[in-house]
Tab-separated table of C-alpha atoms and ligand atoms in Angstrom:
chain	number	residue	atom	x	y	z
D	1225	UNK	CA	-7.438	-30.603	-67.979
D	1226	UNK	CA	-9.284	-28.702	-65.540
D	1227	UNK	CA	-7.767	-25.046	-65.342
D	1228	UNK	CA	-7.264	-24.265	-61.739
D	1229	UNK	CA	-7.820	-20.447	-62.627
D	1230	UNK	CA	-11.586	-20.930	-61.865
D	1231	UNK	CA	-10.904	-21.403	-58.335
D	1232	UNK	CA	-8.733	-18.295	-58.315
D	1233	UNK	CA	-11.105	-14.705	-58.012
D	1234	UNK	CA	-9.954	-11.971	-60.427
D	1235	UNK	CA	-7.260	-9.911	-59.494
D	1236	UNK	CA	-7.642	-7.723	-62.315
D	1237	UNK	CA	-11.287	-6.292	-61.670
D	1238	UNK	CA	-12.135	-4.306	-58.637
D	1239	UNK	CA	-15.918	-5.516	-58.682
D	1240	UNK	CA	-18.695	-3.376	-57.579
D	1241	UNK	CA	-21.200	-4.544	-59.392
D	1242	UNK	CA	-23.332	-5.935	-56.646
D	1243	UNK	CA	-22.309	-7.713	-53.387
D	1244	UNK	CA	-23.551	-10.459	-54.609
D	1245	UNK	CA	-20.147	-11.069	-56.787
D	1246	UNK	CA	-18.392	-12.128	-53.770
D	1247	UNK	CA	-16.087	-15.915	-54.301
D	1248	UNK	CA	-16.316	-18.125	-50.904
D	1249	UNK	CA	-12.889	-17.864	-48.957
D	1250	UNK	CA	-10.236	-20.710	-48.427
D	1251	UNK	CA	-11.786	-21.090	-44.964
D	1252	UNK	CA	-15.399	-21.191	-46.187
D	1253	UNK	CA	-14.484	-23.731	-48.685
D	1254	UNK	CA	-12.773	-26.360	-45.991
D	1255	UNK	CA	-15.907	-25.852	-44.374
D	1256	UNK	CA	-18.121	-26.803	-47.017
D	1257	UNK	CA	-15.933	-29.229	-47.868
D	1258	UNK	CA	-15.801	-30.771	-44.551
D	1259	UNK	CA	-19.167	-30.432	-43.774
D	1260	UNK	CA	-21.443	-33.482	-42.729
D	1261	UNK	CA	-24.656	-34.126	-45.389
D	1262	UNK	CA	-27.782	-35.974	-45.945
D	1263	UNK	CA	-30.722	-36.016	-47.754
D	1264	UNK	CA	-32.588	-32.970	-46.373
D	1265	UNK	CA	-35.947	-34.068	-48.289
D	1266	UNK	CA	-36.122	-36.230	-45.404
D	1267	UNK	CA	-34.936	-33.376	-43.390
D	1268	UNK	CA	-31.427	-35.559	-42.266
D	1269	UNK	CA	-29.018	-33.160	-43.831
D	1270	UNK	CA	-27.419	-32.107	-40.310
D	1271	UNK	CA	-25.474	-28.924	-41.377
D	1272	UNK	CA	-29.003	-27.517	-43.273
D	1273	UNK	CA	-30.557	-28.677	-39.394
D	1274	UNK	CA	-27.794	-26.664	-37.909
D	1275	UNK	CA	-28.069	-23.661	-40.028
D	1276	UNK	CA	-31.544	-23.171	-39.961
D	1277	UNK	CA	-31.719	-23.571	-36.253
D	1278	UNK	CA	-28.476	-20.722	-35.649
D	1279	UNK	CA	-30.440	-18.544	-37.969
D	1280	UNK	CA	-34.124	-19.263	-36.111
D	1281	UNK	CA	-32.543	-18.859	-33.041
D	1282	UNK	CA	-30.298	-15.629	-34.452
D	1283	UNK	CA	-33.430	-13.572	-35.061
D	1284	UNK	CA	-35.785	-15.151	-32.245
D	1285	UNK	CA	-37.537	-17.377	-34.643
D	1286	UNK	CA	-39.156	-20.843	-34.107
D	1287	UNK	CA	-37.307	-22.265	-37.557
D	1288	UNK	CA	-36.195	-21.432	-40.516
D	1289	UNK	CA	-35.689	-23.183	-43.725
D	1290	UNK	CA	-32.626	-23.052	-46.098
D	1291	UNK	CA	-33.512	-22.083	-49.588
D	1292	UNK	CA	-31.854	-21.476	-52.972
D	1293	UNK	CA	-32.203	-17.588	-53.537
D	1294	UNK	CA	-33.532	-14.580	-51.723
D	1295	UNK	CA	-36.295	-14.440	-54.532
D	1296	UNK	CA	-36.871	-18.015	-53.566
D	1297	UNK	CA	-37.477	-17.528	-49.857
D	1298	UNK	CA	-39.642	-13.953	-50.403
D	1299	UNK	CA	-41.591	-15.620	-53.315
D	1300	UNK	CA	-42.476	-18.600	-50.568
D	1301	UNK	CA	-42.929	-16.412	-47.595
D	1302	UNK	CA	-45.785	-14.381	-49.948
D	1303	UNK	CA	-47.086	-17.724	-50.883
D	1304	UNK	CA	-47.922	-18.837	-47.785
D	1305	UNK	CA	-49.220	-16.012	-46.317
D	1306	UNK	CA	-51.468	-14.650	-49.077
D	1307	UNK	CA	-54.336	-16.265	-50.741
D	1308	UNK	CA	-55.282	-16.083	-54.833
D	1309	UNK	CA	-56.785	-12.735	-55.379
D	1310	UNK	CA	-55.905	-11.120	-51.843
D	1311	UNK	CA	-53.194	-8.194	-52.051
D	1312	UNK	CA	-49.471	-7.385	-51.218
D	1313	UNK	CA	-48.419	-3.886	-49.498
D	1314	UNK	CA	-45.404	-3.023	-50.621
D	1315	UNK	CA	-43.226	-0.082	-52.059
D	1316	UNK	CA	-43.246	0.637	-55.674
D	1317	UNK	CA	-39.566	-0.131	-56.144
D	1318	UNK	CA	-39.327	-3.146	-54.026
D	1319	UNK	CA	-37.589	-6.056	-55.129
D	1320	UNK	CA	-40.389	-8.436	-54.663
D	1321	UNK	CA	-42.105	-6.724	-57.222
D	1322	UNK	CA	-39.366	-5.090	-59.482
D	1323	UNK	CA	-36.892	-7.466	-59.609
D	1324	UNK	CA	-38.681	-10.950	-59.096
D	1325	UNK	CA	-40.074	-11.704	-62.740
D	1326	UNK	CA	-43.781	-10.921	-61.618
D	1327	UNK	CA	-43.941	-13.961	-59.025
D	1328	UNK	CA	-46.449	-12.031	-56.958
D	1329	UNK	CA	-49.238	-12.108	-59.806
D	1330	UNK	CA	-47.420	-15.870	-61.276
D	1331	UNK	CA	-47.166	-17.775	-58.167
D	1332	UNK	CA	-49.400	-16.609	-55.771
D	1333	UNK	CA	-52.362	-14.852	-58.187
D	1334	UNK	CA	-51.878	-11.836	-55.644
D	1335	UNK	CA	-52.590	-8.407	-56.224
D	1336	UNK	CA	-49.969	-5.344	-55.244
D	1337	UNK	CA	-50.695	-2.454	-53.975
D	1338	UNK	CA	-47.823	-0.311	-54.794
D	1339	UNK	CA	-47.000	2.862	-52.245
D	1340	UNK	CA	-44.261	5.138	-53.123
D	1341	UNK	CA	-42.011	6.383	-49.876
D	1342	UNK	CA	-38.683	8.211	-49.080
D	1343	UNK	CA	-35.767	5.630	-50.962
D	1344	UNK	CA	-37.850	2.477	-50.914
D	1345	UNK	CA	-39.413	2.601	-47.391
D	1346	UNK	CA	-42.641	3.209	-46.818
D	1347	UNK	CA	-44.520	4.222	-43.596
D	1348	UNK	CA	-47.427	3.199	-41.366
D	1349	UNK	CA	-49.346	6.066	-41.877
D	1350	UNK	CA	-49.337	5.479	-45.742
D	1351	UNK	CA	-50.114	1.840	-45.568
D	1352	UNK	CA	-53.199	2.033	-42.923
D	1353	UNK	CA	-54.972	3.770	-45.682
D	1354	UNK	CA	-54.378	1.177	-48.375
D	1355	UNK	CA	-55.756	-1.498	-46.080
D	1356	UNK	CA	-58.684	-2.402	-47.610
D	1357	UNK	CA	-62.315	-2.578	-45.604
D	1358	UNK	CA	-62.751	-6.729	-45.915
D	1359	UNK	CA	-66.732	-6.064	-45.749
D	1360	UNK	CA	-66.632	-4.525	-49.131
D	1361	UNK	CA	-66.245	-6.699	-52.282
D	1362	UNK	CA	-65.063	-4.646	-54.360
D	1363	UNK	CA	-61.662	-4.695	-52.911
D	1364	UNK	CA	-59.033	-7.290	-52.953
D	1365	UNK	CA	-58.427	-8.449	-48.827
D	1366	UNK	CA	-54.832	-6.646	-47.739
D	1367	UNK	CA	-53.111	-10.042	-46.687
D	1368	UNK	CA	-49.281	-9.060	-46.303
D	1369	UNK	CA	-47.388	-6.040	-45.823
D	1370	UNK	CA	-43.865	-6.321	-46.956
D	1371	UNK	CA	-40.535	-4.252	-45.807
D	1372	UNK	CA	-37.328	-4.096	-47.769
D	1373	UNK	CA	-34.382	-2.935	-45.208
D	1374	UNK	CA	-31.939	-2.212	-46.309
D	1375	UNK	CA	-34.082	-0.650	-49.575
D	1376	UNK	CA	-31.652	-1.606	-52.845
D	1377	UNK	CA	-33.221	0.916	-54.572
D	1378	UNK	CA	-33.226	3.168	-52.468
D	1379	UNK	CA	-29.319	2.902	-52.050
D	1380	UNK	CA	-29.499	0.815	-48.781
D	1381	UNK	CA	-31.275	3.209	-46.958
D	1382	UNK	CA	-32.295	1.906	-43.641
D	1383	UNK	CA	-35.524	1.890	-42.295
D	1384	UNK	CA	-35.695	3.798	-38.960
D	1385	UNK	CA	-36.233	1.167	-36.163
D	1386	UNK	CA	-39.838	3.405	-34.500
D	1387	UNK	CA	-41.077	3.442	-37.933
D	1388	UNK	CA	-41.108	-0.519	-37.990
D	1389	UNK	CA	-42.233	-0.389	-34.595
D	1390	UNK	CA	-45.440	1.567	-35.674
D	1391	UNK	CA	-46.206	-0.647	-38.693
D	1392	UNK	CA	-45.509	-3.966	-36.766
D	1393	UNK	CA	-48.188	-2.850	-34.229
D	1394	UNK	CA	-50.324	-1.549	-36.712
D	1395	UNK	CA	-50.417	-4.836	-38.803
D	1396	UNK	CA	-50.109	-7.085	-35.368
D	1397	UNK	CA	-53.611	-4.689	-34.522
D	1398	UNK	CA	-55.429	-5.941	-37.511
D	1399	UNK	CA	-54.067	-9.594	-37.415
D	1400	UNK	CA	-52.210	-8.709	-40.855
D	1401	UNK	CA	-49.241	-10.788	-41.384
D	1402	UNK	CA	-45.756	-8.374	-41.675
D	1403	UNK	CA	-42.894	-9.709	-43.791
D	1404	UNK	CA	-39.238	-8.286	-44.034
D	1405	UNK	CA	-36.918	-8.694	-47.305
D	1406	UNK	CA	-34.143	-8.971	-45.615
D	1407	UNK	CA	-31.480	-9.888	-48.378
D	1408	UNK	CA	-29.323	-7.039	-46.433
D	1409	UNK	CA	-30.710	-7.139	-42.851
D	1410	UNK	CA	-27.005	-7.301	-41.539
D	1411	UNK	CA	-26.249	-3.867	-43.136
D	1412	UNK	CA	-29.114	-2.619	-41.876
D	1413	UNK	CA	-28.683	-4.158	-38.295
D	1414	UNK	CA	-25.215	-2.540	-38.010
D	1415	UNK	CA	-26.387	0.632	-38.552
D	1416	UNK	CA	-29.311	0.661	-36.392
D	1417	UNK	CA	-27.741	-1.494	-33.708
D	1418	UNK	CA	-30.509	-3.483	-32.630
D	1419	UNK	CA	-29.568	-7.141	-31.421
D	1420	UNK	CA	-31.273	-9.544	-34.561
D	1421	UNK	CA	-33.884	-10.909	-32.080
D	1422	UNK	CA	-35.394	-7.658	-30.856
D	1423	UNK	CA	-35.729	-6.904	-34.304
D	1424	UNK	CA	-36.805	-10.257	-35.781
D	1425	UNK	CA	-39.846	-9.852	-33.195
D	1426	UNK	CA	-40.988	-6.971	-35.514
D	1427	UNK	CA	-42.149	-9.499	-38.235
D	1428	UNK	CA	-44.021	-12.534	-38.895
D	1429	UNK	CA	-41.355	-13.714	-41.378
D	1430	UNK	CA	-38.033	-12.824	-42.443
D	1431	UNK	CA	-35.678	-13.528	-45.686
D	1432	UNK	CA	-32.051	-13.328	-45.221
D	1433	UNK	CA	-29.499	-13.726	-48.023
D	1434	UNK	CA	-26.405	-15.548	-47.437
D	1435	UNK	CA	-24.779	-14.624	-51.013
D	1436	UNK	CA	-24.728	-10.911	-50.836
D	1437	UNK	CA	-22.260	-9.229	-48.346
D	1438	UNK	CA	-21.797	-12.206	-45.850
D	1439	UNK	CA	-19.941	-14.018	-49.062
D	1440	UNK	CA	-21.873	-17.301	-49.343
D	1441	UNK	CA	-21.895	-18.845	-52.680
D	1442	UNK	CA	-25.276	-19.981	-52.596
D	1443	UNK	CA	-28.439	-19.328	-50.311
D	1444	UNK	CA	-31.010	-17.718	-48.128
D	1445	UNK	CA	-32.860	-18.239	-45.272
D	1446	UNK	CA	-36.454	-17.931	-44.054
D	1447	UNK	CA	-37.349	-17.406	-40.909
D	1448	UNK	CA	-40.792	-17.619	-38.933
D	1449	UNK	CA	-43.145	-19.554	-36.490
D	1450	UNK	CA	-43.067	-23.322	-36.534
D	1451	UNK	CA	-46.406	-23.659	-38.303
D	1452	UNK	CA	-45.532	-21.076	-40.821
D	1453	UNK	CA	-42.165	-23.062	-42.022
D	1454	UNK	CA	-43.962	-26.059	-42.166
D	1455	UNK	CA	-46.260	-24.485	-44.867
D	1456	UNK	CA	-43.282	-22.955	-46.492
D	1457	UNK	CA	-41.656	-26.438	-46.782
D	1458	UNK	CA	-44.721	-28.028	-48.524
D	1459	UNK	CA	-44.134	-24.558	-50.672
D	1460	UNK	CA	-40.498	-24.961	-51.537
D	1461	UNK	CA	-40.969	-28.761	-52.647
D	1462	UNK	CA	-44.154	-27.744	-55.119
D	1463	UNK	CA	-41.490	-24.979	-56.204
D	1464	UNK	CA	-39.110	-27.602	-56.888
D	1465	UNK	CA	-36.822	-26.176	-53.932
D	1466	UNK	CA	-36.684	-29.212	-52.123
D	1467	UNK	CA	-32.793	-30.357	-52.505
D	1468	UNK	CA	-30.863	-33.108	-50.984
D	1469	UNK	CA	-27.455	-32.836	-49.425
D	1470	UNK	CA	-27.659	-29.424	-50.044
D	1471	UNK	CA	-25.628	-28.951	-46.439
D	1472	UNK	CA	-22.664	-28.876	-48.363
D	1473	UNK	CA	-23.483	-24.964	-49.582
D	1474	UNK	CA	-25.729	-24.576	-46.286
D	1475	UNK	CA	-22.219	-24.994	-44.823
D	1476	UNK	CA	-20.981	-22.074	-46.558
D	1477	UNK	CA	-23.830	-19.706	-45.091
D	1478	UNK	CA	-23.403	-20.859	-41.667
D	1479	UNK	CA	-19.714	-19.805	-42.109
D	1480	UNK	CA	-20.784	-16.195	-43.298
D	1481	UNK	CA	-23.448	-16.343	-40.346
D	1482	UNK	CA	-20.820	-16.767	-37.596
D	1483	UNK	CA	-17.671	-15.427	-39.698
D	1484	UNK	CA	-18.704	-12.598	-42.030
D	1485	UNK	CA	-21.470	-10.269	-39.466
D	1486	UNK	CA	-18.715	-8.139	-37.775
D	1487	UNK	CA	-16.991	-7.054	-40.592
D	1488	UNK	CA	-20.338	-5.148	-42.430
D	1489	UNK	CA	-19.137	-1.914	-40.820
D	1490	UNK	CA	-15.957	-1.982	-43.004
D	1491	UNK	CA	-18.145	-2.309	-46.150
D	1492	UNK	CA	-19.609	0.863	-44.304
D	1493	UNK	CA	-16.635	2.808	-44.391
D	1494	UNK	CA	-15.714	1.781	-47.559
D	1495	UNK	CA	-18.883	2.676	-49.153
D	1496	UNK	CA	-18.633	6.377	-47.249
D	1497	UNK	CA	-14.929	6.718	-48.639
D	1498	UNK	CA	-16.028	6.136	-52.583
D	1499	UNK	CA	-19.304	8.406	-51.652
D	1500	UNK	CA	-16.483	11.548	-51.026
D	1501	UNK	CA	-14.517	10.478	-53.694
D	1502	UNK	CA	-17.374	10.668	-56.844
D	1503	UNK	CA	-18.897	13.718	-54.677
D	1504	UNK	CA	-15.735	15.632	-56.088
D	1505	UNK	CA	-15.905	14.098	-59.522
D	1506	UNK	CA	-16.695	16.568	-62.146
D	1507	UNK	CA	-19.028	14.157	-64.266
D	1508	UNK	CA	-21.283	13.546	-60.656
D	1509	UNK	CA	-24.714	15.896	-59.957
D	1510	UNK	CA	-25.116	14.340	-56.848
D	1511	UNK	CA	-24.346	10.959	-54.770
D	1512	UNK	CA	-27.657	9.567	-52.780
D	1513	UNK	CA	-26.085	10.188	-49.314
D	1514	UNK	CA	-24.707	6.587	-48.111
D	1515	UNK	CA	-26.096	4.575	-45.321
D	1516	UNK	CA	-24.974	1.272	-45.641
D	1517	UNK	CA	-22.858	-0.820	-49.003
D	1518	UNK	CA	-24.440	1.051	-51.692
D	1519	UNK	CA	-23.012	4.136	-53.502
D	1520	UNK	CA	-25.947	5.635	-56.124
D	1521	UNK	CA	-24.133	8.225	-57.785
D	1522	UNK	CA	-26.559	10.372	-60.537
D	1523	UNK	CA	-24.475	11.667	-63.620
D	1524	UNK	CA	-24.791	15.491	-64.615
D	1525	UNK	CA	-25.029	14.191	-68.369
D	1526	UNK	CA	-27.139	11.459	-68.150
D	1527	UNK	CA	-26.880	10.563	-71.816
D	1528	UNK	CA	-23.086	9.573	-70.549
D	1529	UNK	CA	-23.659	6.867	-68.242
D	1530	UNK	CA	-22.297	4.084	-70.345
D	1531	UNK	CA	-19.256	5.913	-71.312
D	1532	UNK	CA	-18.392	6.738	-67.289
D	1533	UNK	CA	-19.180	2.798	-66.829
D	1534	UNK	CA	-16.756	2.139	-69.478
D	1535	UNK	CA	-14.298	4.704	-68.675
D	1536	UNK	CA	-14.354	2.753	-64.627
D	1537	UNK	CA	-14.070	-0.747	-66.588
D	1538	UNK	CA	-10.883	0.655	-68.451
D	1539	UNK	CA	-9.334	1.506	-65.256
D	1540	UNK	CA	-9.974	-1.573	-64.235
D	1541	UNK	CA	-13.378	-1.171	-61.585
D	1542	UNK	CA	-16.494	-2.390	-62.427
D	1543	UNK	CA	-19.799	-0.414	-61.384
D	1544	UNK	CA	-23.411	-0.849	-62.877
D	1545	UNK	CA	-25.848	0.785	-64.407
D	1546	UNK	CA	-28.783	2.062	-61.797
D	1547	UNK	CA	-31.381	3.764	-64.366
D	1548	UNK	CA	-31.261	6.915	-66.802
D	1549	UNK	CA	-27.880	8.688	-65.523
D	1550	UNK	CA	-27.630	6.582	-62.308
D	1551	UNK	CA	-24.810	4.359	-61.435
D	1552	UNK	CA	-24.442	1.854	-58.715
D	1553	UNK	CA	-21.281	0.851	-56.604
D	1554	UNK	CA	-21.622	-2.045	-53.338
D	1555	UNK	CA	-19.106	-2.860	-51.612
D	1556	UNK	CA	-18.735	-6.474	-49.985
D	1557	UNK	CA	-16.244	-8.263	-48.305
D	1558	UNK	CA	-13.768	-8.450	-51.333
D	1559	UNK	CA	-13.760	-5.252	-51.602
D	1560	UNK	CA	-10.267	-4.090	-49.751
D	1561	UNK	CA	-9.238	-0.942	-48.059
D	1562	UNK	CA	-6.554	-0.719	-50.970
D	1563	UNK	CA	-9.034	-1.337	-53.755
D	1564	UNK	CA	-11.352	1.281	-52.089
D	1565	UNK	CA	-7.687	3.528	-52.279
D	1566	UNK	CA	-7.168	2.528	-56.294
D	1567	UNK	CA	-10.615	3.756	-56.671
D	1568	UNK	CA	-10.719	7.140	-55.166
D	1569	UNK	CA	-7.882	8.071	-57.333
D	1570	UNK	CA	-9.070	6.894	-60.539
D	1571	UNK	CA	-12.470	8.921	-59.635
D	1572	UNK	CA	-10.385	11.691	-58.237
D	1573	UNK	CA	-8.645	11.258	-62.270
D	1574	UNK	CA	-11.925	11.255	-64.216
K	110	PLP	C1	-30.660	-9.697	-54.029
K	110	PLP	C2	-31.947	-9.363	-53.424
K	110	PLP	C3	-32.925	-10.344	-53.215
K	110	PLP	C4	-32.769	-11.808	-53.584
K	110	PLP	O1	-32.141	-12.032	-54.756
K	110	PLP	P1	-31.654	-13.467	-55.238
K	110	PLP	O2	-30.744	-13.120	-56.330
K	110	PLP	O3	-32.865	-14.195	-55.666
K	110	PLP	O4	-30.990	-14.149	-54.089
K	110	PLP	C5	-34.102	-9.970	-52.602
K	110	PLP	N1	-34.294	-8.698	-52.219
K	110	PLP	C6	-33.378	-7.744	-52.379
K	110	PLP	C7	-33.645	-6.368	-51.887
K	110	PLP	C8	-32.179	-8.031	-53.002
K	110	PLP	O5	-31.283	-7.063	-53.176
């Protein structure tokens, strides 16, 4: 017999782990459950069509296409726009490089050209001069300049909106294609306020996770010009991405699309609230000042990171490990204001 405590999230663990730990809700689940499929191969899954067009049409995109991970849709995105040999801008810590198992170098043969910046973000000024002269052979040709916003490891810092304003133009200037990893562009959004349109016309294409914050099980989007899709499609299916009546988790991130936006502030607050509550923890240096969802707290004895990780998991909160001495906390949407409570006092305990 099936036990029906697999369908029941944890009451025991406050989870900060990553907001990517997040279980769908009741609602989210009638909605999957209820949602109309079809084989969207042959592009006739209607709730994946009415997904990708709310999230086109969300950031001022011609179409989008629903995909089965954030690396998935960046890994594409790079795909498409950069040829064998030619070269990725990007920050030394971003995900599409760190965290994505080499897929720059194994899927696309592409070069990286690594800049460091201020928590993950890097600026125009930095990247025109690692734009390589395309008369001279020796270099690789600069083909894609990629954002992170908010930057993970950079503790969801946000990028400041005329800084993206000055890189768009710059790469718009020299016909160089400008990508965003967007896995938390909602957190990002509601702290710089812009509507998603005016700043989805910043970049050529966009990822967007559904799995993180908005509490999705499954998903992410990409977003860009009709033309550039329809490469990314022919992409996904040589990727093995192309699934059938996939609309039945697609329904699930159209839910978080028009359900789980407004709420990101809270995860805001939340995040702000655990910030003051390891700032007065004796074990804590320092906390990276918060932005958005993620807390990076950096331990005066570095050597006893594990044992403050273990000490949380005892108490019944769950955090990971960030680096030497570092420790990361994200809040998400099941994240409550009376976990957030349990959790300043055990830290105000420690
Ligand atoms: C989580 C994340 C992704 C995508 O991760 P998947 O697990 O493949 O969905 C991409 N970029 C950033 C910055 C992320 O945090």
């Amino acid at each position: 017999m099936t036990s029906s405590r697999i369908f029941v999230k944890s009451k025991q663990m406050i989870d900060l782990r990553s907001d990517t730990v997040t279980l769908p809700s009741s609602e989210m689940r009638t909605a999957m459950a209820n949602a109309p499929v079809g084989d969207d191969v042959f592009k006739e899954d209607p709730t994946i069509l009415e997904l990708e067009a709310y999230g086109a049409k969300l950031f001022g995109k011609e179409a989008a296409l629903f995909c089965s991970s954030g690396t998935q849709t960046n890994q594409i995105a790079i795909n498409v726009h950069v040829q064998p040999g030619g070269e990725v801008i990007c920050h030394e810590e971003s995900h599409i490089y760190k965290y994505e198992g080499g897929g720059i170098a194994k899927n696309s043969g592409a070069s990286v050209r690594l800049l460091p910046g201020d928590r993950g973000r890097i600026t125009a000024a930095a990247i025109s001069k690692w734009i390589n002269p395309a008369h001279d052979v020796h270099f690789p040709l600069t083909q894609l300049v990629s954002l992170e916003d908010t930057a993970n490891r950079g503790g969801g810092a946000v990028y400041d909106v005329a800084e993206i304003a000055q890189i768009s133009s710059l790469c718009k200037a020299l016909n160089l294609p400008l990508h965003l990893d967007g896995a938390r562009v909602f957190n990002a959004l509601a702290v710089n306020g812009l509507d998603p349109a005016a700043y989805g016309a910043y970049y050529d294409s966009i990822s967007v996770c559904l799995s993180k914050g908005l509490g999705a099980p499954v998903g992410s989007l990409l977003l860009g010009s009709a033309t550039f899709i329809e490469k990314a499609r022919r992409v996904r299916k040589v990727m093995g991405g192309g699934m059938r009546q996939a609309g039945i988790i697609a329904a699930g991130g159209l839910y978080a699309l028009q359900n789980n936006v407004e709420r990101i502030p809270l995860d805001h607050l939340h995040a702000k609230q655990l910030e003051q509550a390891l700032n007065t923890c004796p074990q804590i240096q320092e906390v990276v000042p918060v932005q958005t969802n993620i807390v990076v707290a950096i331990l005066k004895d570095a050597s006893k990171r594990d044992i403050f990780i273990e000490q949380l998991k005892e108490k019944g909160i769950l955090c990971m490990a960030f680096g030497p001495g570092m420790i990361r906390m994200v809040t998400h949407l099941d994240i409550t204001a009376s976990d957030c409570e349990f959790c300043i006092e055990t830290l105000q305990k420690m």
